[in-house]
Amino acid sequence: MKTFMGNAAMAMAVVSAMVAVAACGTEAGNASTGGNSPKIGVLLPDATTARWETQDRPLLEKTIKDLCHDCVIEHANAKNDVAIQQEQMDSMITEGVDAILLVPVDARSMRPTVQKAHEAGIPVIAYDRLAEGPISGYVSFDGKEVGRLQGRALLQGMGDKVHDGQIVMMNGDLSDPNAVAFKEGALSVLRGKVKIGKSYDTVQWRPEAANMNMNGAIAALGAENIQGVYSANDGLAGGIISALKANKVRPLPPVTGQDAELAAVRRIVGGDQYQTVYKPFTPEASSAAAMAVAAARGESLDGVATTKVRTRSGTEVPAVMLAPVSVTASNIKRTLVKDGVYSVRQICTPRLAAACEKAGLT
């Protein structure tokens, strides 16, 4: 029942949806809010992962304003604290916002607050992470495919060491439904191909926890017995690589990642990290913004959605699901640079000049 669109096709669908929403006009939107400007709450989970404040927030705010000039945007960041996010959402419910875009810190813990918003007549759009409770829509990437891409890249990076290889798995926080999907996808590729010497679930996605766990894995297994490291995202990869270097591991084993953070891209060029997963933020944010504006105006989300997703409660909701892209040194130019995420100048610091030339980043 679920379908996933490529990013080129998705871009066209997003543009069509945005035009359709914009065509409804401000007057139609204001009719549902008693003549007042629609208010949209944007609740982000943390500032630890660079993407939320540097990529998602500006893209979401710009697209909402492009679609709805008089919309008022209420932004809040929970700083990885469930209690703070619950308070932020309660505040927005009390204020009477017309729609909420939510990236839950903990999907299960936020369920009562999502229910409260629903009872107050405020539609909640789950963004990037599938929230529990009566949500109205969902925009994200195929999480299991993210994990599969990471698993395949790790096996590729290990080369002929796969046959007798042992890896460490550094998963994300399993209170995040995405982390569960990443882990499942990765295991579907890795099981039976390599030995998993140690596996950790990293609370709150903290790089310092990944660093501590990697130190523990090295002590338990021996550096010479670790041929690869599955890392669920780039923040964790940074902590892992710091631990490997502190233990004087040479050469570094291949380490995966996710989010295509600039620091990670530089590590890939320099040879410290093997791979990341690029999730094009523009179509994701554009689709979510279009959903939020439609919801705030009391309009159907079906004009924005490309599929349906079944929530944990069994309800089907309108959704947009996008295709992630695996990035290694060989295709940075064809992906991240081509899409305008980073310029060659941003990636290629003086220290990386020779490595950039080798990677064709000139």
PDB file of C-alpha atoms in Angstrom, residues 188-337:
ATOM      1  CA  SER A 188      18.191  -6.972   7.047  1.00  0.00           C
ATOM      2  CA  VAL A 189      21.394  -6.403   5.036  1.00  0.00           C
ATOM      3  CA  LEU A 190      24.058  -7.204   7.638  1.00  0.00           C
ATOM      4  CA  ARG A 191      22.685 -10.367   9.274  1.00  0.00           C
ATOM      5  CA  GLY A 192      24.471 -13.440   8.014  1.00  0.00           C
ATOM      6  CA  LYS A 193      27.128 -11.347   6.244  1.00  0.00           C
ATOM      7  CA  VAL A 194      29.193 -10.119   9.205  1.00  0.00           C
ATOM      8  CA  LYS A 195      29.541 -10.837  12.914  1.00  0.00           C
ATOM      9  CA  ILE A 196      28.047  -8.133  15.133  1.00  0.00           C
ATOM     10  CA  GLY A 197      30.508  -7.967  18.011  1.00  0.00           C
ATOM     11  CA  LYS A 198      28.785  -5.196  19.960  1.00  0.00           C
ATOM     12  CA  SER A 199      25.505  -3.338  19.451  1.00  0.00           C
ATOM     13  CA  TYR A 200      24.441  -0.172  21.285  1.00  0.00           C
ATOM     14  CA  ASP A 201      21.230   1.865  21.306  1.00  0.00           C
ATOM     15  CA  THR A 202      22.278   5.468  21.879  1.00  0.00           C
ATOM     16  CA  VAL A 203      19.976   7.403  24.211  1.00  0.00           C
ATOM     17  CA  GLN A 204      19.065  10.864  22.874  1.00  0.00           C
ATOM     18  CA  TRP A 205      21.375  10.380  19.870  1.00  0.00           C
ATOM     19  CA  ARG A 206      24.253  11.872  21.905  1.00  0.00           C
ATOM     20  CA  PRO A 207      27.679  11.819  20.190  1.00  0.00           C
ATOM     21  CA  GLU A 208      29.403  11.690  23.581  1.00  0.00           C
ATOM     22  CA  ALA A 209      27.480   8.484  24.386  1.00  0.00           C
ATOM     23  CA  ALA A 210      28.599   7.013  21.057  1.00  0.00           C
ATOM     24  CA  ASN A 211      32.176   7.970  21.918  1.00  0.00           C
ATOM     25  CA  MET A 212      31.944   6.248  25.306  1.00  0.00           C
ATOM     26  CA  ASN A 213      30.333   3.138  23.804  1.00  0.00           C
ATOM     27  CA  MET A 214      32.957   2.923  21.071  1.00  0.00           C
ATOM     28  CA  ASN A 215      35.717   3.100  23.663  1.00  0.00           C
ATOM     29  CA  GLY A 216      33.999   0.223  25.447  1.00  0.00           C
ATOM     30  CA  ALA A 217      33.725  -1.802  22.228  1.00  0.00           C
ATOM     31  CA  ILE A 218      37.424  -1.326  21.484  1.00  0.00           C
ATOM     32  CA  ALA A 219      38.348  -2.424  25.002  1.00  0.00           C
ATOM     33  CA  ALA A 220      36.088  -5.489  24.801  1.00  0.00           C
ATOM     34  CA  LEU A 221      36.806  -6.641  21.260  1.00  0.00           C
ATOM     35  CA  GLY A 222      40.248  -5.253  20.488  1.00  0.00           C
ATOM     36  CA  ALA A 223      40.768  -2.618  17.796  1.00  0.00           C
ATOM     37  CA  GLU A 224      42.288  -5.172  15.428  1.00  0.00           C
ATOM     38  CA  ASN A 225      39.050  -7.183  15.566  1.00  0.00           C
ATOM     39  CA  ILE A 226      36.753  -4.368  14.401  1.00  0.00           C
ATOM     40  CA  GLN A 227      36.485  -4.211  10.610  1.00  0.00           C
ATOM     41  CA  GLY A 228      33.558  -1.810  10.349  1.00  0.00           C
ATOM     42  CA  VAL A 229      31.185   0.389  12.343  1.00  0.00           C
ATOM     43  CA  TYR A 230      27.512   0.901  11.584  1.00  0.00           C
ATOM     44  CA  SER A 231      26.599   4.403  12.758  1.00  0.00           C
ATOM     45  CA  ALA A 232      22.968   5.502  12.515  1.00  0.00           C
ATOM     46  CA  ASN A 233      23.794   9.166  11.888  1.00  0.00           C
ATOM     47  CA  ASP A 234      26.628  11.635  11.397  1.00  0.00           C
ATOM     48  CA  GLY A 235      26.589  12.963  14.950  1.00  0.00           C
ATOM     49  CA  LEU A 236      27.200   9.475  16.315  1.00  0.00           C
ATOM     50  CA  ALA A 237      29.816   8.899  13.614  1.00  0.00           C
ATOM     51  CA  GLY A 238      31.751  11.927  14.881  1.00  0.00           C
ATOM     52  CA  GLY A 239      31.854  10.480  18.407  1.00  0.00           C
ATOM     53  CA  ILE A 240      32.827   7.044  17.077  1.00  0.00           C
ATOM     54  CA  ILE A 241      35.676   8.372  14.936  1.00  0.00           C
ATOM     55  CA  SER A 242      37.019  10.455  17.838  1.00  0.00           C
ATOM     56  CA  ALA A 243      37.169   7.284  19.953  1.00  0.00           C
ATOM     57  CA  LEU A 244      38.903   5.321  17.188  1.00  0.00           C
ATOM     58  CA  LYS A 245      41.519   8.047  16.785  1.00  0.00           C
ATOM     59  CA  ALA A 246      42.035   8.403  20.538  1.00  0.00           C
ATOM     60  CA  ASN A 247      42.780   4.672  20.632  1.00  0.00           C
ATOM     61  CA  LYS A 248      45.255   5.116  17.758  1.00  0.00           C
ATOM     62  CA  VAL A 249      43.320   2.808  15.448  1.00  0.00           C
ATOM     63  CA  ARG A 250      44.994   2.829  12.023  1.00  0.00           C
ATOM     64  CA  PRO A 251      43.703   2.520   9.423  1.00  0.00           C
ATOM     65  CA  LEU A 252      40.209   3.552  10.441  1.00  0.00           C
ATOM     66  CA  PRO A 253      37.498   1.003   9.635  1.00  0.00           C
ATOM     67  CA  PRO A 254      34.622   2.200   7.425  1.00  0.00           C
ATOM     68  CA  VAL A 255      32.009   4.137   9.398  1.00  0.00           C
ATOM     69  CA  THR A 256      28.531   4.935   8.074  1.00  0.00           C
ATOM     70  CA  GLY A 257      26.335   7.946   8.839  1.00  0.00           C
ATOM     71  CA  GLN A 258      23.221   9.901   7.965  1.00  0.00           C
ATOM     72  CA  ASP A 259      22.075  13.515   7.420  1.00  0.00           C
ATOM     73  CA  ALA A 260      24.964  14.645   5.182  1.00  0.00           C
ATOM     74  CA  GLU A 261      26.226  17.147   7.780  1.00  0.00           C
ATOM     75  CA  LEU A 262      29.033  19.343   6.477  1.00  0.00           C
ATOM     76  CA  ALA A 263      31.496  18.010   9.067  1.00  0.00           C
ATOM     77  CA  ALA A 264      30.656  14.461   7.976  1.00  0.00           C
ATOM     78  CA  VAL A 265      31.073  15.286   4.282  1.00  0.00           C
ATOM     79  CA  ARG A 266      34.516  16.673   5.065  1.00  0.00           C
ATOM     80  CA  ARG A 267      35.335  13.514   7.026  1.00  0.00           C
ATOM     81  CA  ILE A 268      34.279  11.434   4.015  1.00  0.00           C
ATOM     82  CA  VAL A 269      36.510  13.431   1.683  1.00  0.00           C
ATOM     83  CA  GLY A 270      39.394  13.117   4.148  1.00  0.00           C
ATOM     84  CA  GLY A 271      38.898   9.368   4.555  1.00  0.00           C
ATOM     85  CA  ASP A 272      37.795   9.301   8.199  1.00  0.00           C
ATOM     86  CA  GLN A 273      34.150   8.414   7.455  1.00  0.00           C
ATOM     87  CA  TYR A 274      33.060   6.148   4.637  1.00  0.00           C
ATOM     88  CA  GLN A 275      29.428   7.077   3.960  1.00  0.00           C
ATOM     89  CA  THR A 276      26.446   9.212   4.871  1.00  0.00           C
ATOM     90  CA  VAL A 277      22.803   9.212   3.804  1.00  0.00           C
ATOM     91  CA  TYR A 278      21.529  12.343   2.104  1.00  0.00           C
ATOM     92  CA  LYS A 279      17.880  13.063   2.726  1.00  0.00           C
ATOM     93  CA  PRO A 280      17.020  16.027   0.476  1.00  0.00           C
ATOM     94  CA  PHE A 281      15.537  18.497   2.932  1.00  0.00           C
ATOM     95  CA  THR A 282      13.922  20.820   0.374  1.00  0.00           C
ATOM     96  CA  PRO A 283      11.206  18.419  -0.885  1.00  0.00           C
ATOM     97  CA  GLU A 284      10.643  17.151   2.664  1.00  0.00           C
ATOM     98  CA  ALA A 285      10.236  20.628   4.113  1.00  0.00           C
ATOM     99  CA  SER A 286       8.186  21.801   1.110  1.00  0.00           C
ATOM    100  CA  SER A 287       5.729  18.915   1.472  1.00  0.00           C
ATOM    101  CA  ALA A 288       5.433  19.417   5.237  1.00  0.00           C
ATOM    102  CA  ALA A 289       4.908  23.153   4.846  1.00  0.00           C
ATOM    103  CA  ALA A 290       2.206  22.559   2.233  1.00  0.00           C
ATOM    104  CA  MET A 291       0.487  20.080   4.565  1.00  0.00           C
ATOM    105  CA  ALA A 292       0.696  22.477   7.505  1.00  0.00           C
ATOM    106  CA  VAL A 293      -0.775  25.370   5.531  1.00  0.00           C
ATOM    107  CA  ALA A 294      -3.597  23.210   4.173  1.00  0.00           C
ATOM    108  CA  ALA A 295      -4.311  21.908   7.682  1.00  0.00           C
ATOM    109  CA  ALA A 296      -4.268  25.405   9.174  1.00  0.00           C
ATOM    110  CA  ARG A 297      -6.811  26.489   6.566  1.00  0.00           C
ATOM    111  CA  GLY A 298      -9.039  23.507   7.255  1.00  0.00           C
ATOM    112  CA  GLU A 299      -8.398  21.990   3.830  1.00  0.00           C
ATOM    113  CA  SER A 300      -7.908  18.368   2.848  1.00  0.00           C
ATOM    114  CA  LEU A 301      -4.340  17.036   2.973  1.00  0.00           C
ATOM    115  CA  ASP A 302      -4.992  14.600   0.148  1.00  0.00           C
ATOM    116  CA  GLY A 303      -3.942  17.199  -2.425  1.00  0.00           C
ATOM    117  CA  VAL A 304      -0.457  17.258  -0.906  1.00  0.00           C
ATOM    118  CA  ALA A 305      -0.097  13.566   0.001  1.00  0.00           C
ATOM    119  CA  THR A 306       1.309  10.970  -2.389  1.00  0.00           C
ATOM    120  CA  THR A 307       0.418   7.890  -0.340  1.00  0.00           C
ATOM    121  CA  LYS A 308      -1.101   6.718   2.944  1.00  0.00           C
ATOM    122  CA  VAL A 309       0.754   5.471   6.022  1.00  0.00           C
ATOM    123  CA  ARG A 310      -0.727   3.336   8.781  1.00  0.00           C
ATOM    124  CA  THR A 311      -0.007   4.625  12.285  1.00  0.00           C
ATOM    125  CA  ARG A 312       0.545   2.386  15.319  1.00  0.00           C
ATOM    126  CA  SER A 313      -3.130   2.763  16.216  1.00  0.00           C
ATOM    127  CA  GLY A 314      -4.054   1.336  12.804  1.00  0.00           C
ATOM    128  CA  THR A 315      -5.355   4.575  11.289  1.00  0.00           C
ATOM    129  CA  GLU A 316      -4.315   5.506   7.763  1.00  0.00           C
ATOM    130  CA  VAL A 317      -3.189   9.103   7.295  1.00  0.00           C
ATOM    131  CA  PRO A 318      -2.163  11.123   4.213  1.00  0.00           C
ATOM    132  CA  ALA A 319       1.607  11.007   3.779  1.00  0.00           C
ATOM    133  CA  VAL A 320       4.568  11.952   1.634  1.00  0.00           C
ATOM    134  CA  MET A 321       7.450   9.461   1.691  1.00  0.00           C
ATOM    135  CA  LEU A 322      10.727  10.326  -0.024  1.00  0.00           C
ATOM    136  CA  ALA A 323      13.697   8.308  -1.259  1.00  0.00           C
ATOM    137  CA  PRO A 324      17.061   8.701   0.581  1.00  0.00           C
ATOM    138  CA  VAL A 325      20.408   8.733  -1.255  1.00  0.00           C
ATOM    139  CA  SER A 326      23.679   7.050  -0.218  1.00  0.00           C
ATOM    140  CA  VAL A 327      26.718   9.336  -0.439  1.00  0.00           C
ATOM    141  CA  THR A 328      30.382   8.337  -0.509  1.00  0.00           C
ATOM    142  CA  ALA A 329      33.429  10.249  -1.715  1.00  0.00           C
ATOM    143  CA  SER A 330      32.731   9.106  -5.273  1.00  0.00           C
ATOM    144  CA  ASN A 331      29.356  10.835  -5.669  1.00  0.00           C
ATOM    145  CA  ILE A 332      29.477  13.958  -3.470  1.00  0.00           C
ATOM    146  CA  LYS A 333      29.700  16.170  -6.545  1.00  0.00           C
ATOM    147  CA  ARG A 334      26.764  14.442  -8.288  1.00  0.00           C
ATOM    148  CA  THR A 335      24.526  14.681  -5.237  1.00  0.00           C
ATOM    149  CA  LEU A 336      25.208  17.287  -2.566  1.00  0.00           C
ATOM    150  CA  VAL A 337      27.076  19.773  -4.767  1.00  0.00           C
TER     151      VAL A 337
END
